[in-house]
Coordinates of C-alpha atoms in Angstrom, one line a residue:
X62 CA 113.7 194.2 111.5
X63 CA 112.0 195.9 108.4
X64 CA 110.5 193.6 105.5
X65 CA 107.5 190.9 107.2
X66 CA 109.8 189.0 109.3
X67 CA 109.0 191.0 113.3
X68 CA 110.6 190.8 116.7
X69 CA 108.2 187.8 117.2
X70 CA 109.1 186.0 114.4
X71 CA 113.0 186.7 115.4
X72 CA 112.1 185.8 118.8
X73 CA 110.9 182.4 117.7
X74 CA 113.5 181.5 114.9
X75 CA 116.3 182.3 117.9
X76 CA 114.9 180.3 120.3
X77 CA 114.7 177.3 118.3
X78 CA 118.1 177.8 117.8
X79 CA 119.6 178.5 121.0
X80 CA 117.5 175.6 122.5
X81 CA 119.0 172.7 119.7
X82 CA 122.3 174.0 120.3
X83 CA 122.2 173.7 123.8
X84 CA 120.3 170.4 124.0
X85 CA 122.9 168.6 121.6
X86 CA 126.1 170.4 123.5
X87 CA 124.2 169.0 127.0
X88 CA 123.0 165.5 125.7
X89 CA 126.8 165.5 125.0
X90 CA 128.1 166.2 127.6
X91 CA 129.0 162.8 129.0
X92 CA 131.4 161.1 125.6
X93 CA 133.7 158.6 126.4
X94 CA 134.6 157.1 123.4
X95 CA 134.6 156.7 119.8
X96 CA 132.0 154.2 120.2
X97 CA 130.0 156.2 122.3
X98 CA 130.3 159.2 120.3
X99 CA 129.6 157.4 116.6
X100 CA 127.0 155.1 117.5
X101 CA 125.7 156.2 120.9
X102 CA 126.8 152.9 122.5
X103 CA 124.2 150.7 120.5
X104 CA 121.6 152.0 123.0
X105 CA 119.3 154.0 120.8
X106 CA 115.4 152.6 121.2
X107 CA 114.2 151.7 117.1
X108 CA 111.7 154.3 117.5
X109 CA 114.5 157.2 118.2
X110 CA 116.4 155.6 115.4
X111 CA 113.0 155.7 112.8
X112 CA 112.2 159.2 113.6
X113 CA 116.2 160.1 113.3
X114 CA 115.9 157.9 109.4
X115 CA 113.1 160.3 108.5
X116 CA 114.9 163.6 110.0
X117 CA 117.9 162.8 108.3
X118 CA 116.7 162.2 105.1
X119 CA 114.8 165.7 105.2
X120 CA 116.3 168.8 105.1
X121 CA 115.1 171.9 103.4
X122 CA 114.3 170.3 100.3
X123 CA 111.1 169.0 101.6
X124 CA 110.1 172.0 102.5
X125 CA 111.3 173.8 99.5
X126 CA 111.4 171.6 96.2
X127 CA 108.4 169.0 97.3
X128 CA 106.0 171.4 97.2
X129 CA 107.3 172.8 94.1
X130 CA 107.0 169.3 92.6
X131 CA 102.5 169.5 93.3
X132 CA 102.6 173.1 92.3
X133 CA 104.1 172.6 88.4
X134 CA 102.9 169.0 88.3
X135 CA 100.8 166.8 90.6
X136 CA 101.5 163.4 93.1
X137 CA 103.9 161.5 90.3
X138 CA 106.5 162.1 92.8
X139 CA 104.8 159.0 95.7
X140 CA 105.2 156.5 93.0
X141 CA 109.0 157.1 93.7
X142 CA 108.4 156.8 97.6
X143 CA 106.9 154.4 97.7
X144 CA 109.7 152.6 95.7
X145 CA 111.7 153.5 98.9
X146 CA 109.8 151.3 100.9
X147 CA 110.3 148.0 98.8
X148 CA 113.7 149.3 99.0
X149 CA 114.2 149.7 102.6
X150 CA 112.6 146.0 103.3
X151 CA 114.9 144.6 101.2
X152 CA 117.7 146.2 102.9
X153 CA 116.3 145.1 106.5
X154 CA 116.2 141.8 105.1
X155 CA 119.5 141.4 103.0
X156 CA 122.3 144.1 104.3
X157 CA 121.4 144.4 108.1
X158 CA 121.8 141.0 109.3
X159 CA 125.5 140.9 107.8
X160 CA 126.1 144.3 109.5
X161 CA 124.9 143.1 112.9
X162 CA 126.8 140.0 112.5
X163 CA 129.6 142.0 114.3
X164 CA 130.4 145.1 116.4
X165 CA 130.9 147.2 112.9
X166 CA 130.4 151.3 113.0
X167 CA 130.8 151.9 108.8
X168 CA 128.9 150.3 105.9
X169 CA 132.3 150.0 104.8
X170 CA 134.1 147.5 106.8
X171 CA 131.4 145.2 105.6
X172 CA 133.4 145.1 102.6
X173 CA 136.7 144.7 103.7
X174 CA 135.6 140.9 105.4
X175 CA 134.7 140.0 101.5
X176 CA 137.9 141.8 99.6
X177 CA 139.9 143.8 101.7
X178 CA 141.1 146.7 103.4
X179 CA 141.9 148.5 99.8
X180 CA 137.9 148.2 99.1
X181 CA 137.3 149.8 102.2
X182 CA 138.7 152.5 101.6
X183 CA 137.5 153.0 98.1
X184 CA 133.9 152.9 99.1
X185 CA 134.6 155.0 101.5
X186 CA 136.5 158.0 100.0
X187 CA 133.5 157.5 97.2
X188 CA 131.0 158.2 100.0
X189 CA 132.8 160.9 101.8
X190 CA 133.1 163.3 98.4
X191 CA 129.2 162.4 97.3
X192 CA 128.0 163.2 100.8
X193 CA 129.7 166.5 100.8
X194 CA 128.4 167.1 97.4
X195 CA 124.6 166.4 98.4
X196 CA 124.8 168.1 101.6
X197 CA 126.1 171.2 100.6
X198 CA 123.4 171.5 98.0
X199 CA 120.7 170.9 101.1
X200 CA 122.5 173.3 103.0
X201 CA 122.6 176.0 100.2
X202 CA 118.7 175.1 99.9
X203 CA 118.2 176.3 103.7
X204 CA 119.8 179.0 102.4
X205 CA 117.2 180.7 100.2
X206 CA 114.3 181.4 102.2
X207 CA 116.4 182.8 105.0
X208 CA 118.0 185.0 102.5
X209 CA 114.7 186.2 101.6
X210 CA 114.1 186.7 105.4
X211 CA 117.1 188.9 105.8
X212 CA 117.1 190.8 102.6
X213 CA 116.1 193.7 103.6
X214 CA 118.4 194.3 106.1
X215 CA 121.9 193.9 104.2
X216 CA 123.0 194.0 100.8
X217 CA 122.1 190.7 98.7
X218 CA 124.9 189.9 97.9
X219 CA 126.0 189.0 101.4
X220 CA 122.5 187.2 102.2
X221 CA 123.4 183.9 101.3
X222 CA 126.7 183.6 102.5
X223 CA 125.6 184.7 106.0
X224 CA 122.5 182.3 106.2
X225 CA 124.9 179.5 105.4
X226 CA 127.7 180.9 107.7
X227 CA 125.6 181.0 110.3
X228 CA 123.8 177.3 110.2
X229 CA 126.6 175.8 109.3
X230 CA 128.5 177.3 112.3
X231 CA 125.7 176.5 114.8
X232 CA 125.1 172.3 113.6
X233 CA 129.3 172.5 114.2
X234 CA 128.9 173.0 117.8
X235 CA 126.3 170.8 119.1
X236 CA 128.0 168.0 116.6
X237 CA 130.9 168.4 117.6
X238 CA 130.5 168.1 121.5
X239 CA 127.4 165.7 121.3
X240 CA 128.3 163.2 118.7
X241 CA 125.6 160.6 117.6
X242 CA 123.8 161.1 120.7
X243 CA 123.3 164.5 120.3
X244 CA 122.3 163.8 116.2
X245 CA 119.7 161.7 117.2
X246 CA 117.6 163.5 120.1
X247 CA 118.4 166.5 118.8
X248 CA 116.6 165.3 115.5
X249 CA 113.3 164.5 117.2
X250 CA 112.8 168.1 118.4
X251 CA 114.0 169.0 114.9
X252 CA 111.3 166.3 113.1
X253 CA 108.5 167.8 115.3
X254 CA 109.5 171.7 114.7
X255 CA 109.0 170.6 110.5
X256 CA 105.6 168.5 111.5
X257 CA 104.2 171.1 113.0
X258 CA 105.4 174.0 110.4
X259 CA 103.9 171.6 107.7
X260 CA 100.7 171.1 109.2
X261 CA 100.2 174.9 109.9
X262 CA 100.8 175.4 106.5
X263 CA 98.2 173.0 105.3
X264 CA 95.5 174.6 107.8
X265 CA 96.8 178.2 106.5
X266 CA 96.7 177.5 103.2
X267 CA 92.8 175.9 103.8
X268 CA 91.8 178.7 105.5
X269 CA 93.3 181.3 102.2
X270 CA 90.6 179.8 99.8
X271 CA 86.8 180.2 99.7
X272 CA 85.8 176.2 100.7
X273 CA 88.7 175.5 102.0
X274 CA 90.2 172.0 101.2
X275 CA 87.3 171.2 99.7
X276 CA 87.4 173.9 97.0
X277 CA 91.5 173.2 96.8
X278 CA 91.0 169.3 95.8
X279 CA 88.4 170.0 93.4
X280 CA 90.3 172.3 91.2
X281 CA 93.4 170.2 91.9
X282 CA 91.6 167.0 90.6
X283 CA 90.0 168.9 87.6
X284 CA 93.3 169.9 86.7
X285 CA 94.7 166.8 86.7
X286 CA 96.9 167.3 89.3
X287 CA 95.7 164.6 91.9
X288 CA 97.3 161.8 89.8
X289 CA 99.4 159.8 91.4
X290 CA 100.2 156.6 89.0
X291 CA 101.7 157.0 85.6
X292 CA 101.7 154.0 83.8
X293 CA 104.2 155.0 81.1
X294 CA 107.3 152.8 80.3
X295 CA 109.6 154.7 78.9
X296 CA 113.1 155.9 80.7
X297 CA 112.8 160.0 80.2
X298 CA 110.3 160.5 82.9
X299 CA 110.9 160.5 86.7
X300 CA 107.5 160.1 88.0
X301 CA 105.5 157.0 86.8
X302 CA 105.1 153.5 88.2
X303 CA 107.5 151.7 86.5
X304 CA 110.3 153.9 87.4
X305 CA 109.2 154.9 90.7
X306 CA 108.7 151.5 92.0
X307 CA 111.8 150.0 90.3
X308 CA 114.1 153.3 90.3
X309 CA 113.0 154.4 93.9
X310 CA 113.5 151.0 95.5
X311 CA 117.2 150.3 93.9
X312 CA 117.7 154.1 95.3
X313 CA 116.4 153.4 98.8
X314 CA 118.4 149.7 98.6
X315 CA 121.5 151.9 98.2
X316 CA 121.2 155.1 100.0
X317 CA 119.3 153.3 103.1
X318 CA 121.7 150.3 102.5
X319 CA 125.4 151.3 101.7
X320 CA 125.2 155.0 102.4
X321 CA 127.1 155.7 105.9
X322 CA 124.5 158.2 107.3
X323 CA 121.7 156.1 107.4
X324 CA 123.6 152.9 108.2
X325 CA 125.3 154.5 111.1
X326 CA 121.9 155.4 112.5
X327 CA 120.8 151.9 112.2
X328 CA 124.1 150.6 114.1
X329 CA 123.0 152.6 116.8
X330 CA 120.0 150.5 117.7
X331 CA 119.5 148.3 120.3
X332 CA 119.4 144.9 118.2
X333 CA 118.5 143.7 114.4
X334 CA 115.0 143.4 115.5
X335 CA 114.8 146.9 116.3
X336 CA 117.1 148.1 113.5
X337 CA 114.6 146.2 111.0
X338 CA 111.3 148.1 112.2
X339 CA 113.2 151.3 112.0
X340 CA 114.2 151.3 108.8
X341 CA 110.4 149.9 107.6
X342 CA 109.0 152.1 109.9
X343 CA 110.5 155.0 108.1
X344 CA 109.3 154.2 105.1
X345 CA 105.8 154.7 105.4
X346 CA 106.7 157.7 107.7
X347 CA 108.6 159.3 104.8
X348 CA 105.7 158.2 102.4
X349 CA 103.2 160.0 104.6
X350 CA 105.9 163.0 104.9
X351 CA 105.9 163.5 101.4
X352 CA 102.5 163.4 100.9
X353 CA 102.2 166.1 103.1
X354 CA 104.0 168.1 101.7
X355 CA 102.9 167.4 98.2
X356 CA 99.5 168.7 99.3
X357 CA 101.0 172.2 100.4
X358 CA 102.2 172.5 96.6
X359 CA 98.7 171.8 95.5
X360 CA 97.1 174.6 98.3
X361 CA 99.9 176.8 97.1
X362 CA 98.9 176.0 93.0
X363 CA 95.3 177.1 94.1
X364 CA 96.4 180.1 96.5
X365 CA 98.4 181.2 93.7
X366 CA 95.7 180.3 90.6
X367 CA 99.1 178.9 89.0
X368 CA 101.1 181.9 88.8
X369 CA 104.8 181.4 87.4
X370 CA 107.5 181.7 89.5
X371 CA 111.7 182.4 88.3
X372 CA 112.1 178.8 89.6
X373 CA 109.8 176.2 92.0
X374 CA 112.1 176.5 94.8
X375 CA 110.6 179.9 95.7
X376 CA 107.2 179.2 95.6
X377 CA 106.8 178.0 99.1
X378 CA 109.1 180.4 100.8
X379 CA 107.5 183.6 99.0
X380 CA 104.2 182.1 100.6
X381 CA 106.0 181.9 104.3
X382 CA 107.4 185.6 103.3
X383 CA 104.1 187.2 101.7
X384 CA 101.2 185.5 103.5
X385 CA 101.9 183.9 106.8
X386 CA 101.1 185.7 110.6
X387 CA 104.0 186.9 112.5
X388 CA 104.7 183.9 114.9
X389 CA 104.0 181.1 111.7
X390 CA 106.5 182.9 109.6
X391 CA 108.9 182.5 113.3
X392 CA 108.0 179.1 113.3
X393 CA 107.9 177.9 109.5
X394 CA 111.4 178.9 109.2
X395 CA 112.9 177.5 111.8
X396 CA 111.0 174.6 110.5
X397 CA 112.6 174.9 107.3
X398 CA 115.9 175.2 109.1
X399 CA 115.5 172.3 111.5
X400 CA 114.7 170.0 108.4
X401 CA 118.5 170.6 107.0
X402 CA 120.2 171.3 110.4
X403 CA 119.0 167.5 111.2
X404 CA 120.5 166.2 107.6
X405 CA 123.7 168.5 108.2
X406 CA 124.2 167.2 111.8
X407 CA 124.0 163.7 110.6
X408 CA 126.2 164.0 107.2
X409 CA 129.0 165.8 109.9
X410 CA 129.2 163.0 112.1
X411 CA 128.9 160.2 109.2
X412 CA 132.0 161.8 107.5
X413 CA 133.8 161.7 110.5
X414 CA 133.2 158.0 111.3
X415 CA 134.5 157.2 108.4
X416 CA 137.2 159.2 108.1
X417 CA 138.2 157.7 111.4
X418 CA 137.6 154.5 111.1
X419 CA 138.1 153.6 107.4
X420 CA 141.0 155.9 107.0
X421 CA 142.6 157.0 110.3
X422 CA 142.3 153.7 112.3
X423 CA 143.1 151.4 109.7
X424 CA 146.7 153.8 108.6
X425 CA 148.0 154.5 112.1
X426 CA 147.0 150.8 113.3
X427 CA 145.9 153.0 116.7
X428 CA 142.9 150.9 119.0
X429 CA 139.6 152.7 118.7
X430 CA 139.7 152.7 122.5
X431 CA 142.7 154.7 122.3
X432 CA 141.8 158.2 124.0
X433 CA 143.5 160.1 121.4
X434 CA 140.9 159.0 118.6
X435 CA 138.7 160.0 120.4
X436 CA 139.8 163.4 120.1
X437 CA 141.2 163.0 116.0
X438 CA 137.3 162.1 115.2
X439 CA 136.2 165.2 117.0
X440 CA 138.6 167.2 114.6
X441 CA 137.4 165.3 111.7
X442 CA 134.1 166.4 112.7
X443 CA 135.1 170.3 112.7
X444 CA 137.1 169.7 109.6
X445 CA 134.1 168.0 107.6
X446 CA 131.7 170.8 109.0
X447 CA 133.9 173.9 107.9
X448 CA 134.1 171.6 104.8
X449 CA 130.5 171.4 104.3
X450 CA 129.9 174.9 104.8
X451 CA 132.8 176.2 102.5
X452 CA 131.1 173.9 100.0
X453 CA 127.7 175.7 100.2
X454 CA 129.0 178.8 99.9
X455 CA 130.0 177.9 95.9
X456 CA 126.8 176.3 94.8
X457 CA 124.9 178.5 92.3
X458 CA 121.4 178.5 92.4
X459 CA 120.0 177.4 88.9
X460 CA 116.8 176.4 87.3
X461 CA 116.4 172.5 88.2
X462 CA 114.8 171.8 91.2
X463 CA 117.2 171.5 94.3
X464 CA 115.9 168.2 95.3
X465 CA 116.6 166.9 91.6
X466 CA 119.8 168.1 91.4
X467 CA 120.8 166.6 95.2
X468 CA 118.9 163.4 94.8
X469 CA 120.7 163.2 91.2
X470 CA 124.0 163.9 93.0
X471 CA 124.0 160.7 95.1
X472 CA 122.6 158.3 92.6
X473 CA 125.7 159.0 90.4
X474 CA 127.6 157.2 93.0
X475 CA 125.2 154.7 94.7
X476 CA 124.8 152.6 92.1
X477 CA 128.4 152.1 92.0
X478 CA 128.6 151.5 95.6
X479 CA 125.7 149.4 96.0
X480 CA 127.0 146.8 92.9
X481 CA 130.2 146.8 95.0
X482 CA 128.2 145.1 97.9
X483 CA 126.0 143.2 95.2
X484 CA 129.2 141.5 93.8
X485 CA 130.4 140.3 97.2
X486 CA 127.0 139.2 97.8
X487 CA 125.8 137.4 94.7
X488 CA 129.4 136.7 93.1
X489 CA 132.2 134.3 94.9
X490 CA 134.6 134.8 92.0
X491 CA 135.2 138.4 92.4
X492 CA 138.1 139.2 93.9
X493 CA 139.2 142.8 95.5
X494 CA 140.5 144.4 91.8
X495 CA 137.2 143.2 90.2
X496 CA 135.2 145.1 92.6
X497 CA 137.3 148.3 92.7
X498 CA 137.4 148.7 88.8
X499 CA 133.6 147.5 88.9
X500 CA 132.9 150.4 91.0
X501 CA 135.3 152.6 89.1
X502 CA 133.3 151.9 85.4
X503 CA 130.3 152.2 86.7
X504 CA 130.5 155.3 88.8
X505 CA 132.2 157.1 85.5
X506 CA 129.5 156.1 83.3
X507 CA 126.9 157.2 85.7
X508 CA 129.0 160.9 86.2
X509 CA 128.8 160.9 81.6
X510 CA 125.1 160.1 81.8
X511 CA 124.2 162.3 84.9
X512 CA 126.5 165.3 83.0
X513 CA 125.5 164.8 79.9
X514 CA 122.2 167.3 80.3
X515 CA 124.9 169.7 81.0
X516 CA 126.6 169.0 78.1
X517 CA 123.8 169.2 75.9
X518 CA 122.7 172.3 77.4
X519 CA 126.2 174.0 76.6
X520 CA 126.5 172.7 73.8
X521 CA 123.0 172.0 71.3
X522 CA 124.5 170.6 68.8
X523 CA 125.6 167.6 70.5
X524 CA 121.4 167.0 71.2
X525 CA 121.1 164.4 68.6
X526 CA 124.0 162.5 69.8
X527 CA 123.9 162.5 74.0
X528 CA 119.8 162.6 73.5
X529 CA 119.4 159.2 74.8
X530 CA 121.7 159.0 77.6
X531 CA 120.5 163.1 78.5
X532 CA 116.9 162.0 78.5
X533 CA 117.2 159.3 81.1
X534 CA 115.4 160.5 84.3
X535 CA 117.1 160.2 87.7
X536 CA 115.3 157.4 89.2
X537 CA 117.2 155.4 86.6
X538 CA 120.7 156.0 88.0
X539 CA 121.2 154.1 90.6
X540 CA 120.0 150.8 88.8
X541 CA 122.2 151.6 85.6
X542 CA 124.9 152.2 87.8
X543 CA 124.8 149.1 89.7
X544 CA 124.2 147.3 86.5
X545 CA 127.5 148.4 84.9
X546 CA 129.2 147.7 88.3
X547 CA 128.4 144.3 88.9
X548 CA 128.8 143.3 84.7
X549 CA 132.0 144.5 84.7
X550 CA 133.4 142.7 88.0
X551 CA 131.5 139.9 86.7
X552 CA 133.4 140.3 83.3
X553 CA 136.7 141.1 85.2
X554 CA 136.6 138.1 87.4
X555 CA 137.0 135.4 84.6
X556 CA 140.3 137.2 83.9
X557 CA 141.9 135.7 87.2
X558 CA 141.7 132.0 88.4
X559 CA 138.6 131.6 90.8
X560 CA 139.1 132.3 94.3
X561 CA 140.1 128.7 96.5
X562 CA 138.2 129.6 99.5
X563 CA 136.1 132.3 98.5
X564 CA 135.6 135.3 102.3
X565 CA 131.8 135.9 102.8
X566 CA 130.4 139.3 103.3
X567 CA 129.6 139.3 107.0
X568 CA 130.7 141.7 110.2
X569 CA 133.8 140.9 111.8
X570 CA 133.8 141.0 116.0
X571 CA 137.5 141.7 115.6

């Protein structure tokens, strides 16, 4: 290969490659059922399960956009982690024990014990389009430093479409055969691949400046780029206190809480005990994650004496490219492509699940146990990943920071979601129309607010009239969104007698 990325480096990148695929397609080898192949047979120790949360909630974003975040700021963005974990204990404490109350394999069937089967469904159609929005953005993420990688060899116009071609083919086939068995052991070789690529970076990048970490942390802190807590109130920025802790928990309460590829995860555990510390557990894994990888933007700010970059999603990558050994560069990048094939794998088989068993199961009245669905949720697995794939292929790379414009992606729709399960919690009068044209309102509002920087970018005149709603920063989303939802199912419910005998929101053995 010509360009910086050598035989050795190839030699590497392929053998991580050729060893996840065969490890999910062999830990696969042995399905049975649709139980077996969605949630492993509820055998899954919580530590497996943790260490699957945190892979599947990485992808090439972390590696990519994270770092970008230190470089062109400074360590605003933990407020908003640590948000998650407030979140994700609420979650183990609140949504969990309903879920384990029966044999349940989506968040969504939660919701059909408390309004029925058409709510079901909703929620889950609204989970299936965001989670094929967000993922193809990761996947188009992976994307860009392979891209550079394989430049040289082909025209550029093609390098894109053949890095995604190529993972998205690859996650197909081990997903496809292994199931949620596969996701989750292949996702701990995956998690320690990106450890040990992040780490090497941090000891490269010490090892590029005169005094080392040392030297790096002083002019970081003189800079002011070692702040971590913003004390501002106001809505327009993303990284302070008040919106990190408030924001990022209400985010992790809905994407950790309602959101299938998580919850799928934690239905694969052995009990509620373990399903509990795993989700905690990942919290302060994900908070020491991101850290990490905050400080690599900040070695990178230094390496680079704050050079300007087209956009902060290269940074990193141009580093891996320009200043790595051969081997590193090998290992970084299949680092980098571990992170999303984990996230990619995960989203796959969530979309299928419920596919099959909020759509398919429910329409055809077939038994789960039925050897032909079996088969149909394998197909809805190939379908979602050709899906997936075909969607990365259209996204444009743009300005905004890919983790921004994925993270914004899903809290357009959580909110919604997450005020559907709030109102069968917390309300006894709504009924199954309140909570369908609850969720309706409020995930339109959120798509007005979240488009409205669009808008305003089109279109400058219309600054001084969308400049509230366009200033709102993303952390915000998911609590607006769940405020509108549950006010209007509130609102709606007092337009219909109150329920007699009003179902809880609990699992259902049936």
């Amino acid at each position: 290969m010509t360009g910086r990325f050598n035989l050795l480096d190839l030699l590497v990148l392929l053998l991580y490659l050729g060893g996840t695929t065969a490890l999910g397609m062999w830990i696969g080898r042995t399905q049975r059922s649709t139980s077996d192949y969605f949630v492993a047979d509820r055998a899954i120790p919580w530590w497996a399960v943790m260490f699957s949360i945190v892979a599947s909630e990485t992808s090439a974003l972390t590696f990519i956009s994270i770092p970008g975040l230190a470089y062109t700021g400074n360590l605003g963005f933990l407020e908003v982690v640590a948000g998650y974990i407030v979140g994700r204990i609420v979650v183990a404490y609140t949504l969990l024990p309903r879920y384990f109350a029966g044999n349940l394999v989506t968040a969504y069937a939660l919701l059909e014990t408390r309004f029925g089967l058409g709510t079901r469904r909703f929620t889950s159609i609204v989970f299936m389009i965001t989670r094929a929005m967000a993922d193809a953005v990761r996947v188009f993420a992976t994307a860009i430093p392979v891209a550079l990688i394989i430049g040289p060899v082909m025209p550029k116009e093609y390098t894109m479409p053949a890095a995604i071609v190529v993972l998205g083919v690859l996650t197909v086939i081990y997903t496809y055969r292994g199931g949620m068995k596969a996701v989750v052991w292949t996702e701990l070789l995956q998690a320690s691949i990106y450890l040990m690529g992040g780490i090497s970076a941090i000891v490269l990048i010490g090892q590029a400046v005169d005094g080392g970490w040392t030297t790096i942390l002083a002019q970081a802190g003189a800079a002011g780029k070692l702040q971590g807590i913003d004390w501002y109130t106001g809505f327009d920025r993303p990284h302070t206190m008040f919106a990190g802790i408030i924001g990022g928990a209400f985010l992790a309460m809905a994407s950790h809480g309602t959101d299938q590829i998580i919850v799928q995860r934690l239905l694969s555990s052995r009990s509620l005990k373990q399903a509990q510390v795993a989700i905690i557990g990942s919290g302060f894994a994900v908070f020491a994650q991101m850290a990490l990888f905050l400080m690599v933007g900040l070695g990178l700010w230094v390496v680079y004496g704050g050079q300007t970059f087209a956009t902060a999603d290269q940074i990193f990558p141009t580093f891996i490219i320009e200043r790595m050994p051969h081997g590193l560069i090998g290992l970084i990048v299949a680092a980098i492509i571990a992170a999303t094939m984990s996230t990619h794998s995960g989203a796959i088989n969530a979309l299928a699940a419920s596919s099959t068993y909020d759509i398919y199961l429910p329409f055809t009245g077939r038994s789960a146990d039925d050897p032909r669905t079996l088969r149909v949720s394998k197909l809805f697995a190939l379908a979602w990943g050709v899906a997936l794939t075909a969607g990365a292929l259209m996204f444009k790379e743009q300005g905004t920071p890919v983790v921004v414009i994925a993270l914004s992606i899903a809290s357009f729709t959580q909110g919604g979601l997450l005020g559907g399960f709030f109102l069968g919690i917390f309300w006894s009068r709504a009924i199954q129309r309140d909570a369908i044209l609850g969720m309706s309102v409020g995930i339109s509002c959120m798509a007005f607010i979240v488009f409205a920087k669009q808008i305003v970018a089109a279109y400058p005149s219309m600054e001084p009239t969308l400049h509230g709603v366009a200033s709102i920063a993303w952390p915000w989303y998911v609590l607006i969104g769940l405020s509108i939802t549950f006010v209007t199912g509130v609102l709606s419910s007092f337009t219909h007698p109150a329920p007699a005998a009003p179902r809880a929101i609990q699992g259902n053995r049936s």
